[in-house]
Coordinates of C-alpha atoms in Angstrom, one line a residue:
Chain A
X248 CA 0.0 0.0 0.1
X249 CA 1.5 3.4 -1.1
X250 CA 2.1 6.1 1.4
X251 CA -0.3 8.6 0.0
X252 CA 0.7 11.2 2.5
X253 CA 4.1 11.5 0.9
X254 CA 2.8 11.6 -2.7
X255 CA 2.8 14.9 -4.5
X256 CA 2.9 16.6 -7.9
X257 CA 4.8 19.6 -9.2
X258 CA 5.7 21.5 -12.3
X259 CA 9.2 22.2 -13.4
X260 CA 10.6 24.8 -15.7
X261 CA 10.9 24.7 -19.4
X262 CA 11.5 27.8 -21.5
X263 CA 8.7 27.2 -24.0
X264 CA 6.6 24.6 -22.3
X265 CA 6.2 23.1 -18.9
X266 CA 7.4 20.0 -17.1
X267 CA 5.0 17.7 -15.1
X268 CA 6.4 15.6 -12.2
X269 CA 4.7 13.1 -10.0
X270 CA 6.5 11.7 -6.9
X271 CA 5.3 8.9 -4.7
X272 CA 6.3 5.8 -2.8
X273 CA 5.2 3.5 -5.6
X274 CA 5.6 3.8 -9.4
X275 CA 1.8 3.6 -10.3
X276 CA 1.1 6.4 -7.8
X277 CA 3.9 8.5 -9.3
X278 CA 2.1 8.0 -12.7
X279 CA -1.2 9.2 -11.1
X280 CA 0.5 12.3 -9.6
X281 CA 2.1 13.0 -13.0
X282 CA -1.4 12.9 -14.5
X283 CA -2.7 15.4 -11.8
X284 CA 0.3 17.7 -12.6
X285 CA -0.8 17.7 -16.2
X286 CA -4.4 18.6 -15.4
X287 CA -2.9 21.4 -13.3
X288 CA -1.3 22.8 -16.5
X289 CA -4.9 23.3 -17.7
X290 CA -6.8 24.2 -14.5
X291 CA -6.9 23.7 -10.8
X292 CA -7.4 19.9 -10.5
X293 CA -9.3 20.3 -7.3
X294 CA -12.1 21.9 -9.2
X295 CA -12.6 18.9 -11.6
X296 CA -15.5 16.7 -10.3
X297 CA -15.3 12.9 -10.6
X298 CA -18.6 12.7 -12.5
X299 CA -17.7 10.3 -15.2
X300 CA -15.3 7.4 -15.3
X301 CA -13.4 6.0 -18.2
X302 CA -10.8 3.2 -18.6
X303 CA -7.4 3.6 -20.1
X304 CA -4.9 0.8 -21.1
X305 CA -1.6 1.3 -22.6
X306 CA 1.7 -0.4 -23.2
X307 CA 5.3 0.6 -23.6
X308 CA 8.7 -1.1 -24.1
X309 CA 9.9 0.4 -20.8
X310 CA 8.6 2.6 -17.9
X311 CA 9.5 5.9 -19.6
X312 CA 7.8 5.1 -22.9
X313 CA 4.8 4.0 -20.8
X314 CA 4.6 7.3 -19.0
X315 CA 4.6 9.3 -22.2
X316 CA 1.9 6.9 -23.6
X317 CA -0.2 7.3 -20.5
X318 CA -0.1 10.9 -20.6
X319 CA -0.8 11.1 -24.4
X320 CA -3.7 8.8 -23.9
X321 CA -5.1 11.3 -21.3
X322 CA -4.4 14.1 -23.8
X323 CA -6.4 12.2 -26.4
X324 CA -9.3 11.4 -24.3
X325 CA -9.5 15.0 -23.0
X326 CA -9.6 16.3 -26.6
X327 CA -12.0 13.7 -28.0
X328 CA -14.4 13.9 -25.1
X329 CA -14.0 17.5 -24.3
X330 CA -13.3 16.4 -20.6
X331 CA -11.0 17.3 -17.9
X332 CA -9.8 14.6 -15.5
X333 CA -9.1 15.0 -11.8
X334 CA -8.9 11.5 -10.2
X335 CA -6.6 8.7 -11.4
X336 CA -6.2 5.0 -10.3
X337 CA -3.4 3.3 -12.0
X338 CA -1.9 -0.2 -11.9
X339 CA 1.3 -1.2 -13.8
X340 CA 2.6 -4.7 -14.5
X341 CA 4.6 -6.3 -17.4
X342 CA 5.1 -2.9 -19.2
X343 CA 1.2 -2.6 -19.2
X344 CA -0.7 0.2 -17.6
X345 CA -4.3 0.0 -16.7
X346 CA -6.2 2.9 -15.2
X347 CA -9.6 4.1 -14.1
X348 CA -9.9 7.9 -14.6
X349 CA -12.6 10.2 -13.4
X350 CA -13.5 13.7 -14.5
X351 CA -16.2 15.9 -16.1
X352 CA -17.0 17.9 -19.3
X353 CA -14.8 20.9 -19.5
X354 CA -16.8 24.0 -18.5
X355 CA -15.0 27.4 -19.2
X356 CA -16.8 29.3 -16.5
X357 CA -16.1 26.6 -13.8
X358 CA -12.7 25.3 -14.8
X359 CA -11.2 28.4 -16.5
X360 CA -8.9 26.3 -18.6
X361 CA -5.7 28.2 -19.5
X362 CA -4.1 26.1 -22.2
X363 CA -4.4 23.0 -24.3
X364 CA -1.8 20.4 -24.2
X365 CA -0.5 19.2 -27.5
X366 CA 1.6 16.2 -26.4
X367 CA 3.8 14.6 -23.8
X368 CA 7.4 14.7 -24.9
X369 CA 10.6 12.7 -24.3
X370 CA 12.3 15.9 -23.1
X371 CA 13.4 15.6 -19.4
X372 CA 11.7 12.2 -19.4
X373 CA 12.5 10.2 -16.4
X374 CA 10.9 7.3 -14.5
X375 CA 12.9 6.0 -11.6
X376 CA 13.7 6.5 -7.9
X377 CA 15.2 9.7 -6.5
X378 CA 17.7 10.0 -3.6
X379 CA 14.9 9.7 -1.1
X380 CA 13.9 6.2 -2.6
X381 CA 10.7 7.8 -3.9
X382 CA 9.4 7.1 -7.4
X383 CA 9.6 10.0 -9.8
X384 CA 7.6 10.1 -13.1
X385 CA 8.3 13.3 -15.2
X386 CA 8.5 14.8 -18.6
X387 CA 8.0 18.0 -20.5
X388 CA 4.5 18.6 -22.1
X389 CA 4.2 20.7 -25.2
X390 CA 1.5 23.4 -24.9
Chain B
X28 CA 25.2 30.9 -23.0
X29 CA 28.9 31.2 -22.7
X30 CA 30.1 32.6 -26.0
X31 CA 33.7 31.5 -25.5
X32 CA 33.1 28.1 -27.0
X33 CA 32.0 29.7 -30.3
X34 CA 34.2 30.9 -33.2
X35 CA 32.7 34.2 -34.2
X36 CA 32.3 34.2 -37.9
X37 CA 30.7 37.7 -38.3
X38 CA 28.8 40.1 -36.1
X39 CA 25.7 37.8 -36.3
X40 CA 27.2 34.4 -36.8
X41 CA 28.7 32.0 -34.2
X42 CA 30.1 28.6 -35.0
X43 CA 31.1 25.5 -33.1
X44 CA 33.4 23.1 -35.1
X45 CA 32.3 19.5 -35.2
X46 CA 33.6 17.5 -32.2
X47 CA 32.6 14.1 -30.6
X48 CA 29.8 12.6 -32.7
X49 CA 28.9 15.8 -34.5
X50 CA 29.1 15.4 -38.3
X51 CA 28.8 19.1 -39.2
X52 CA 29.3 22.4 -37.3
X53 CA 26.6 24.3 -35.3
X54 CA 25.9 27.7 -36.6
X55 CA 23.9 30.2 -34.4
X56 CA 22.7 33.5 -35.9
X57 CA 22.4 36.1 -33.2
X58 CA 23.9 39.3 -31.9
X59 CA 26.1 39.2 -28.8
X60 CA 23.3 40.1 -26.4
X61 CA 20.9 37.4 -27.8
X62 CA 23.4 34.6 -27.8
X63 CA 24.5 35.6 -24.3
X64 CA 21.0 35.3 -23.0
X65 CA 20.2 32.1 -25.1
X66 CA 19.7 28.8 -23.1
X67 CA 22.7 26.5 -23.0
X68 CA 20.2 23.9 -24.1
X69 CA 20.0 25.5 -27.5
X70 CA 23.7 24.7 -28.2
X71 CA 23.4 21.2 -26.7
X72 CA 20.4 20.3 -28.8
X73 CA 21.9 21.9 -32.0
X74 CA 25.0 19.8 -31.4
X75 CA 22.8 16.6 -31.0
X76 CA 21.0 17.5 -34.4
X77 CA 24.6 17.9 -35.9
X78 CA 25.2 14.2 -35.0
X79 CA 22.2 12.9 -37.0
X80 CA 22.9 10.8 -40.1
X81 CA 22.9 12.5 -43.5
X82 CA 22.9 16.1 -42.1
X83 CA 24.2 18.6 -44.7
X84 CA 26.4 21.6 -44.1
X85 CA 25.5 22.6 -40.6
X86 CA 22.9 22.4 -37.7
X87 CA 21.5 26.0 -37.5
X88 CA 19.8 28.0 -34.9
X89 CA 17.9 31.3 -35.7
X90 CA 18.1 34.4 -33.5
X91 CA 14.8 33.6 -31.6
X92 CA 16.1 30.0 -30.7
X93 CA 15.3 28.6 -27.3
X94 CA 15.2 25.2 -25.7
X95 CA 12.8 22.8 -27.5
X96 CA 12.4 19.0 -27.5
X97 CA 15.0 17.2 -29.5
X98 CA 15.6 20.1 -32.0
X99 CA 15.9 23.6 -30.5
X100 CA 12.9 25.8 -31.3
X101 CA 14.4 28.0 -34.0
X102 CA 16.4 25.0 -35.4
X103 CA 17.0 24.4 -39.1
X104 CA 18.7 21.2 -40.4
X105 CA 18.7 19.7 -44.0
X106 CA 19.2 16.0 -44.6
X107 CA 20.4 14.2 -47.8
X108 CA 18.2 11.0 -48.5
X109 CA 21.1 9.6 -50.6
X110 CA 23.4 9.7 -47.7
X111 CA 21.3 8.1 -45.0
X112 CA 19.6 11.3 -44.2
X113 CA 16.8 11.2 -41.7
X114 CA 13.4 12.7 -41.0
X115 CA 12.5 13.6 -37.4
X116 CA 9.1 14.0 -35.9
X117 CA 10.7 16.1 -33.1
X118 CA 12.3 18.2 -35.8
X119 CA 8.9 19.2 -37.1
X120 CA 7.2 19.4 -33.7
X121 CA 3.7 18.4 -32.4
X122 CA 2.0 21.3 -34.0
X123 CA 2.8 20.4 -37.7
X124 CA 2.8 23.3 -39.9
X125 CA 2.0 25.8 -37.2
X126 CA 2.3 29.1 -39.1
X127 CA 1.2 32.6 -39.7
X128 CA -1.0 34.2 -42.5
X129 CA -1.2 37.9 -43.0
X130 CA -4.1 39.6 -44.9
X131 CA -3.9 43.2 -46.1
X132 CA -7.1 45.3 -46.1
X133 CA -8.5 48.4 -47.7
X134 CA -9.1 49.9 -44.2
X135 CA -7.5 52.7 -42.2
X136 CA -6.6 53.0 -38.5
X137 CA -9.6 55.3 -38.1
X138 CA -12.0 52.7 -39.6
X139 CA -10.9 50.2 -36.9
X140 CA -10.7 52.7 -34.1
X141 CA -14.4 53.7 -34.5
X142 CA -15.6 50.0 -34.0
X143 CA -12.7 48.5 -32.1
X144 CA -14.6 47.1 -29.2
X145 CA -17.7 45.8 -31.1
X146 CA -15.3 44.3 -33.8
X147 CA -13.2 42.6 -31.0
X148 CA -16.4 41.2 -29.5
X149 CA -17.7 39.8 -32.8
X150 CA -14.2 38.3 -33.7
X151 CA -14.1 36.6 -30.3
X152 CA -17.6 35.3 -30.8
X153 CA -17.0 34.1 -34.4
X154 CA -13.6 32.5 -33.9
X155 CA -13.6 29.3 -31.9
X156 CA -10.6 29.8 -29.5
X157 CA -9.2 28.3 -26.4
X158 CA -9.3 24.9 -24.7
X159 CA -12.0 22.6 -25.9
X160 CA -13.4 24.9 -28.6
X161 CA -15.2 23.2 -31.5
X162 CA -15.4 24.4 -35.0
X163 CA -18.6 24.9 -36.9
X164 CA -17.8 22.2 -39.3
X165 CA -18.2 18.6 -38.5
X166 CA -16.4 16.3 -41.1
X167 CA -16.9 12.7 -42.0
X168 CA -13.8 10.6 -42.4
X169 CA -13.9 10.8 -46.2
X170 CA -14.3 14.6 -46.0
X171 CA -11.4 14.7 -43.7
X172 CA -9.3 12.6 -46.2
X173 CA -10.2 15.1 -48.9
X174 CA -9.1 18.0 -46.7
X175 CA -5.9 16.1 -45.9
X176 CA -5.1 15.5 -49.5
X177 CA -5.7 19.0 -50.9
X178 CA -5.5 21.4 -47.9
X179 CA -6.3 25.0 -48.7
X180 CA -7.7 23.9 -52.1
X181 CA -10.3 21.8 -50.3
X182 CA -11.3 24.7 -48.1
X183 CA -11.7 27.1 -51.1
X184 CA -13.7 24.4 -52.9
X185 CA -16.0 24.3 -49.8
X186 CA -16.5 28.0 -50.1
X187 CA -14.1 29.2 -47.4
X188 CA -12.0 31.6 -49.6
X189 CA -11.0 32.5 -53.1
X190 CA -8.6 31.1 -55.7
X191 CA -6.4 34.2 -55.0
X192 CA -6.0 33.0 -51.5
X193 CA -4.4 29.8 -52.8
X194 CA -1.9 31.7 -55.1
X195 CA -0.6 33.3 -52.0
X196 CA -0.1 30.4 -49.7
X197 CA 3.0 28.3 -49.5
X198 CA 2.7 25.3 -52.0
X199 CA -0.3 27.1 -53.5
X200 CA -2.3 25.9 -50.5
X201 CA -1.7 22.2 -51.3
X202 CA 1.1 20.2 -50.0
X203 CA 1.7 17.5 -52.7
X204 CA 2.5 14.0 -51.5
X205 CA 0.1 13.9 -48.5
X206 CA -1.0 10.4 -47.6
X207 CA -4.1 10.4 -45.4
X208 CA -3.8 6.6 -45.2
X209 CA -0.8 7.1 -43.0
X210 CA -2.8 9.3 -40.6
X211 CA -4.3 7.2 -37.9
X212 CA -8.1 7.2 -37.1
X213 CA -7.1 8.6 -33.7
X214 CA -5.7 11.6 -35.4
X215 CA -8.6 12.0 -37.7
X216 CA -11.1 11.6 -34.8
X217 CA -9.4 14.5 -33.1
X218 CA -9.8 16.7 -36.1
X219 CA -13.5 16.0 -37.0
X220 CA -14.7 19.0 -35.1
X221 CA -11.5 21.1 -34.9
X222 CA -11.4 22.5 -38.5
X223 CA -11.6 26.3 -38.2
X224 CA -10.4 26.6 -34.6
X225 CA -7.6 28.7 -33.3
X226 CA -6.3 26.6 -30.4
X227 CA -4.7 28.0 -27.3
X228 CA -1.2 28.9 -26.0
X229 CA 0.6 31.3 -28.2
X230 CA -2.0 31.2 -31.0
X231 CA -3.9 34.3 -32.0
X232 CA -5.8 36.4 -34.4
X233 CA -4.8 40.1 -34.5
X234 CA -6.0 43.3 -36.2
X235 CA -2.7 45.2 -36.7
X236 CA -1.7 48.6 -37.9
X237 CA 1.3 49.2 -40.1
X238 CA 3.4 51.7 -38.2
X239 CA 6.6 51.7 -40.2
X240 CA 7.8 50.7 -43.7
X241 CA 11.5 49.9 -43.9
X242 CA 11.8 49.0 -47.6
X243 CA 9.2 50.8 -49.9
X244 CA 9.8 48.5 -52.9
X245 CA 9.2 45.3 -51.0
X246 CA 6.3 46.9 -49.1
X247 CA 4.7 48.0 -52.4
X248 CA 5.1 44.4 -53.8
X249 CA 3.3 43.0 -50.7
X250 CA 0.6 45.8 -50.8
X251 CA 1.6 47.4 -47.5
X252 CA 1.6 51.1 -46.6
X253 CA 2.1 53.0 -43.4
X254 CA -1.3 53.5 -41.6
X255 CA -2.8 50.4 -43.4
X256 CA -4.5 47.6 -41.5
X257 CA -3.3 43.9 -41.6
X258 CA -5.0 40.8 -40.1
X259 CA -2.7 38.1 -38.9
X260 CA -3.7 34.6 -37.9
X261 CA -1.2 32.3 -36.0
X262 CA -2.2 28.6 -35.6
X263 CA -1.5 25.1 -36.8
X264 CA -2.9 21.7 -37.5
X265 CA -4.7 21.3 -34.2
X266 CA -5.5 17.8 -32.7
X267 CA -4.7 16.0 -36.0
X268 CA -1.1 17.3 -36.1
X269 CA -0.5 16.7 -32.4
X270 CA -1.6 13.1 -32.7
X271 CA 0.6 12.5 -35.7
X272 CA 3.5 13.9 -33.9
X273 CA 2.8 11.8 -30.8
X274 CA 2.4 8.6 -32.7
X275 CA 5.5 8.9 -34.9
X276 CA 7.8 10.1 -32.2
X277 CA 7.0 6.8 -30.5
X278 CA 7.4 4.8 -33.7
X279 CA 10.7 6.5 -34.6
X280 CA 12.1 6.0 -31.0
X281 CA 11.2 2.2 -31.2
X282 CA 12.6 1.6 -34.6
X283 CA 15.8 3.8 -34.4
X284 CA 18.0 1.0 -33.3
X285 CA 16.7 -1.4 -36.0
X286 CA 17.4 1.4 -38.5
X287 CA 21.0 1.6 -37.4
X288 CA 20.6 5.1 -35.7
X289 CA 22.4 5.7 -32.5
X290 CA 20.2 8.4 -30.9
X291 CA 22.0 10.8 -28.6
X292 CA 18.7 11.5 -26.8
X293 CA 15.4 9.6 -27.3
X294 CA 13.7 12.9 -28.1
X295 CA 15.7 13.1 -31.2
X296 CA 13.8 10.1 -32.5
X297 CA 14.1 9.9 -36.3
X298 CA 14.0 7.5 -39.2
X299 CA 15.9 7.3 -42.4
X300 CA 14.1 9.0 -45.2
X301 CA 14.3 5.9 -47.2
X302 CA 12.8 3.7 -44.5
X303 CA 9.1 2.6 -44.3
X304 CA 8.7 4.6 -41.1
X305 CA 10.4 7.6 -42.7
X306 CA 8.1 7.6 -45.8
X307 CA 5.0 6.9 -43.6
X308 CA 5.8 10.0 -41.4
X309 CA 6.6 12.1 -44.6
X310 CA 3.0 11.3 -46.0
X311 CA 1.3 11.8 -42.7
X312 CA 3.3 15.0 -42.0
X313 CA 2.3 16.4 -45.4
X314 CA -1.3 15.6 -44.6
X315 CA -0.7 17.6 -41.4
X316 CA 0.5 20.5 -43.4
X317 CA -2.6 20.5 -45.6
X318 CA -4.7 20.3 -42.4
X319 CA -3.0 23.5 -41.0
X320 CA -3.3 25.4 -44.2
X321 CA -7.0 24.4 -44.5
X322 CA -7.5 25.5 -40.9
X323 CA -6.1 28.9 -41.5
X324 CA -8.1 29.2 -44.6
X325 CA -11.4 28.4 -42.8
X326 CA -10.4 30.9 -40.1
X327 CA -9.7 33.5 -42.8
X328 CA -13.3 33.0 -43.9
X329 CA -14.6 33.6 -40.4
X330 CA -12.6 36.7 -40.0
X331 CA -13.9 38.0 -43.4
X332 CA -17.4 37.4 -42.3
X333 CA -17.0 39.2 -39.0
X334 CA -15.1 42.2 -40.5
X335 CA -17.7 42.7 -43.3
X336 CA -20.5 42.5 -40.9
X337 CA -19.1 45.5 -38.9
X338 CA -17.4 47.3 -41.8
X339 CA -19.2 46.3 -45.1
X340 CA -16.6 47.9 -47.4
X341 CA -13.8 45.8 -45.8
X342 CA -11.8 43.6 -48.3
X343 CA -9.1 41.2 -47.1
X344 CA -6.5 39.9 -49.5
X345 CA -4.0 37.3 -48.5
X346 CA -0.4 38.6 -48.4
X347 CA 1.0 35.2 -47.6
X348 CA 0.6 32.0 -45.6
X349 CA 3.8 30.5 -44.3
X350 CA 4.5 27.6 -41.9
X351 CA 7.2 27.5 -39.3
X352 CA 7.1 23.8 -38.2
X353 CA 7.7 21.7 -41.2
X354 CA 10.0 19.4 -43.2
X355 CA 10.1 20.3 -46.9
X356 CA 11.7 18.7 -49.9
X357 CA 13.7 21.4 -51.5
X358 CA 16.6 21.8 -54.0
X359 CA 19.6 23.7 -52.6
X360 CA 23.2 24.2 -53.9
X361 CA 25.6 22.2 -51.9
X362 CA 29.3 22.5 -53.0
X363 CA 28.2 24.0 -56.3
X364 CA 25.7 21.2 -57.2
X365 CA 22.0 21.2 -56.9
X366 CA 20.9 18.7 -54.3
X367 CA 17.5 17.4 -53.3
X368 CA 17.3 17.8 -49.5
X369 CA 14.7 17.5 -46.7
X370 CA 14.8 20.8 -44.7
X371 CA 13.5 20.7 -41.2
X372 CA 12.4 24.0 -39.8
X373 CA 11.3 23.8 -36.2
X374 CA 10.1 27.3 -35.2
X375 CA 11.9 28.7 -38.3
X376 CA 10.4 30.3 -41.4
X377 CA 11.2 29.5 -44.9
X378 CA 12.7 32.7 -46.4
X379 CA 13.4 32.3 -50.2
X380 CA 14.9 35.2 -51.9
X381 CA 14.0 37.3 -55.0
X382 CA 13.7 35.2 -58.1
X383 CA 12.7 32.0 -56.4
X384 CA 10.2 30.0 -58.5
X385 CA 8.7 28.7 -55.4
X386 CA 7.0 32.1 -54.6
X387 CA 4.2 33.9 -56.3
X388 CA 5.3 35.8 -59.5
X389 CA 4.3 39.2 -58.1
X390 CA 6.8 38.6 -55.2
X391 CA 9.8 37.5 -57.2
X392 CA 11.2 41.0 -57.3
X393 CA 11.0 41.3 -53.5
X394 CA 11.5 37.7 -52.1
X395 CA 9.1 35.6 -50.1
X396 CA 7.1 37.3 -47.3
X397 CA 8.4 36.1 -44.0
X398 CA 5.8 36.6 -41.3
X399 CA 7.1 37.2 -37.7
X400 CA 4.6 37.0 -34.9
X401 CA 5.3 39.2 -31.9
X402 CA 3.4 39.2 -28.6
X403 CA 0.0 40.7 -28.0
X404 CA 1.7 43.8 -26.7
X405 CA 4.6 44.3 -29.0
X406 CA 5.3 44.5 -32.7
X407 CA 4.9 41.9 -35.4
X408 CA 7.1 42.1 -38.6
X409 CA 6.8 41.3 -42.3
X410 CA 10.2 40.6 -43.6
X411 CA 11.4 39.4 -47.1
X412 CA 13.5 36.4 -47.8
X413 CA 16.9 37.0 -49.3
X414 CA 19.2 35.4 -51.9
X415 CA 21.8 35.4 -49.1
X416 CA 19.7 33.3 -46.7
X417 CA 19.6 30.6 -49.3
X418 CA 23.4 30.3 -49.0
X419 CA 23.4 30.9 -45.2
X420 CA 20.8 28.7 -43.9
X421 CA 18.8 26.9 -46.8
X422 CA 16.6 29.9 -47.1
X423 CA 15.4 30.2 -43.5
X424 CA 14.8 32.9 -41.0
X425 CA 13.4 33.4 -37.5
X426 CA 9.6 32.8 -36.7
X427 CA 8.8 35.1 -33.7
X428 CA 10.1 36.7 -30.6
X429 CA 10.8 33.5 -28.8
X430 CA 10.1 32.9 -25.1
X431 CA 12.4 34.3 -22.6
X432 CA 10.7 32.9 -19.5
X433 CA 8.7 29.9 -18.6
X434 CA 4.9 29.9 -18.4
X435 CA 5.3 29.1 -14.6
X436 CA 7.6 32.2 -14.1
X437 CA 5.2 34.4 -16.1
X438 CA 2.1 33.5 -13.9
X439 CA 4.2 34.3 -10.8
X440 CA 4.9 37.7 -12.2
X441 CA 1.7 38.8 -13.7
X442 CA -2.1 38.4 -13.5
X443 CA -4.1 38.1 -16.8
X444 CA -6.5 40.9 -15.8
X445 CA -3.7 43.3 -15.2
X446 CA -2.0 42.4 -18.5
X447 CA -5.3 43.1 -20.3
X448 CA -5.9 46.4 -18.4
X449 CA -2.4 47.6 -19.1
X450 CA -2.7 46.8 -22.9
X451 CA -6.1 48.5 -23.0
X452 CA -4.4 51.7 -21.8
X453 CA -2.1 51.4 -24.7
X454 CA -5.0 51.0 -27.1
X455 CA -4.9 47.3 -27.6
X456 CA -8.1 45.4 -27.0
X457 CA -7.5 41.7 -25.8
X458 CA -10.2 39.1 -26.0
X459 CA -9.4 35.7 -24.5
X460 CA -11.4 32.8 -22.8
X461 CA -8.6 32.5 -20.2
X462 CA -7.0 35.1 -18.0
X463 CA -4.3 32.6 -16.9
X464 CA -3.6 32.0 -20.5
X465 CA -3.1 35.8 -21.0
X466 CA -0.7 35.9 -18.0
X467 CA 1.3 33.0 -19.4
X468 CA 1.5 34.9 -22.8
X469 CA 2.4 38.3 -21.2
X470 CA 4.5 40.3 -23.6
X471 CA 7.4 40.6 -21.2
X472 CA 7.6 36.8 -21.1
X473 CA 9.1 37.0 -24.7
X474 CA 12.4 38.3 -26.0
X475 CA 12.5 41.7 -27.6
X476 CA 11.1 40.9 -31.2
X477 CA 12.8 44.1 -32.5
X478 CA 16.2 42.7 -31.5
X479 CA 15.5 39.3 -32.9
X480 CA 14.4 40.8 -36.3
X481 CA 17.4 43.2 -36.3
X482 CA 19.6 40.2 -35.9
X483 CA 17.9 38.3 -38.6
X484 CA 18.4 41.2 -40.9
X485 CA 21.9 41.9 -39.7
X486 CA 22.8 38.2 -40.4
X487 CA 21.4 38.4 -43.9
X488 CA 18.6 35.9 -43.3
X489 CA 15.9 38.3 -44.3
X490 CA 15.1 42.0 -44.9
X491 CA 12.7 44.2 -42.9
X492 CA 9.7 45.3 -44.9
X493 CA 7.2 46.6 -42.3
X494 CA 6.5 46.8 -38.6
X495 CA 3.0 46.1 -37.3
X496 CA 1.4 47.0 -33.9
X497 CA -1.7 45.1 -32.5
X498 CA -5.0 47.0 -32.1
X499 CA -7.2 43.9 -31.4
X500 CA -5.9 40.5 -30.3
X501 CA -8.1 37.3 -30.0
X502 CA -6.0 34.9 -27.9
X503 CA -6.6 31.3 -27.9

């Protein structure tokens, strides 16, 4: 069971775009936090209601490709469905990711979305443990 | 950036000789201040590009270059398919064929001043902009394939413009060699309802006034005069282009090893031009170029509708439509011989000089219009391509001011509503669905566009024709 108290997300600097980073005791939760960091590029994730649930599955040759795939699938689903996502439950095994994702239709008044995300990139891409033995999942997203 | 590592070739040209895995030199065009302020990453990324197979002459960075992903933004690199040359999804970018089009009008500053706020409101209402905006068109998959095959020509046939518009678009509005069959259904689904949308981030539609003419002959050729009104549109290939970029970046990263490519960074993912993946990307990317041109053409139609509703006498004629995220097959002189090359311009504008057969006949005395987008509070420029640029950097120039500060840093410094108020006091009306978006795009988050353009001219990459100041800006 992950130590949820220690999990967090943050943004990091990139001149043209923005970096998203999730940090947690386990890899899957770091992926969840990275997804929250990505929603936070668009709007305040706390304002996004968990009204609708969708499932996402993806696959990658390694953890880093899997992270980029995961974030890009979320970008695709946001675009196609006109939704924003605020809650994520991820499980990872054998280079496969399965997730339940909750969110709601984007409402300009309510969510005040700042910017669309074009794609998750391989720039500053890293999935691994930091010096505090916490899992870090991060990359730059193109906006 | 530390300038000590460069050999200064001229006032505006800085070079690093090949070392390590680099096959060609890095050449950066900038004045001393611009290069000093440039991110170290520009040099690192340009050097990585210099190590890619089949690169010809040099890996270039324009005066507005900044840290990108794989290629620097403001990067130019040409590859020879006969020497194992590659094509790179990162070297084109996610927003395939993002670009600028500028339209001249028969209007005066006074015509706009009288109706500025009403016009701004109608433009903001008519032009779908910002996160989640949907266009007024909903296309079937077969209609999408037609659009991806013929780009601006499709838009004009559908009633969104005139044949004249096509004549003044790069590639006459239609990029040949597009292969919609290489565009995934995921990408097509994203575009079904996004044709004729502006997007967000640094995309905009502006009503601008011409405040200075630098070269009367060039300005005359482009139909520009001081006190005239120009409309500029900056946007790209929307969800479709983003999805093509996403999918091929992965495909290229996965197949690089099998194709014998030793990638210095995964983000430099590329494929030999003569490989299956390379050809697939080329066909899909060209479809993305058509999507972007069609998108800007439909937006042009919406702007025309809005403008003539408020000012019935308004006429809008396309000056030019030029992309700054592309890979184009072009013929250039290398060691005195004509070579067929694939030129990547990531955040860089094609800038062909006078006499080029690739540009409209009426511009062949002046050179190709090079459209430089500024920020919502500063100037934009219309430059002209030069013969010199063809020899210096495969006929390329800068594309904008270039960011000087991250989005995060910008939102810490400014509030969107304050930016809008300050610009209003300067006579610039801003309409945007997002105040945070406005803060992230605050004019001071960018480099000084005047300095960037002066460096591009000083380096010989292009010549200044006209300077434009925004009056109305609809931000995405």
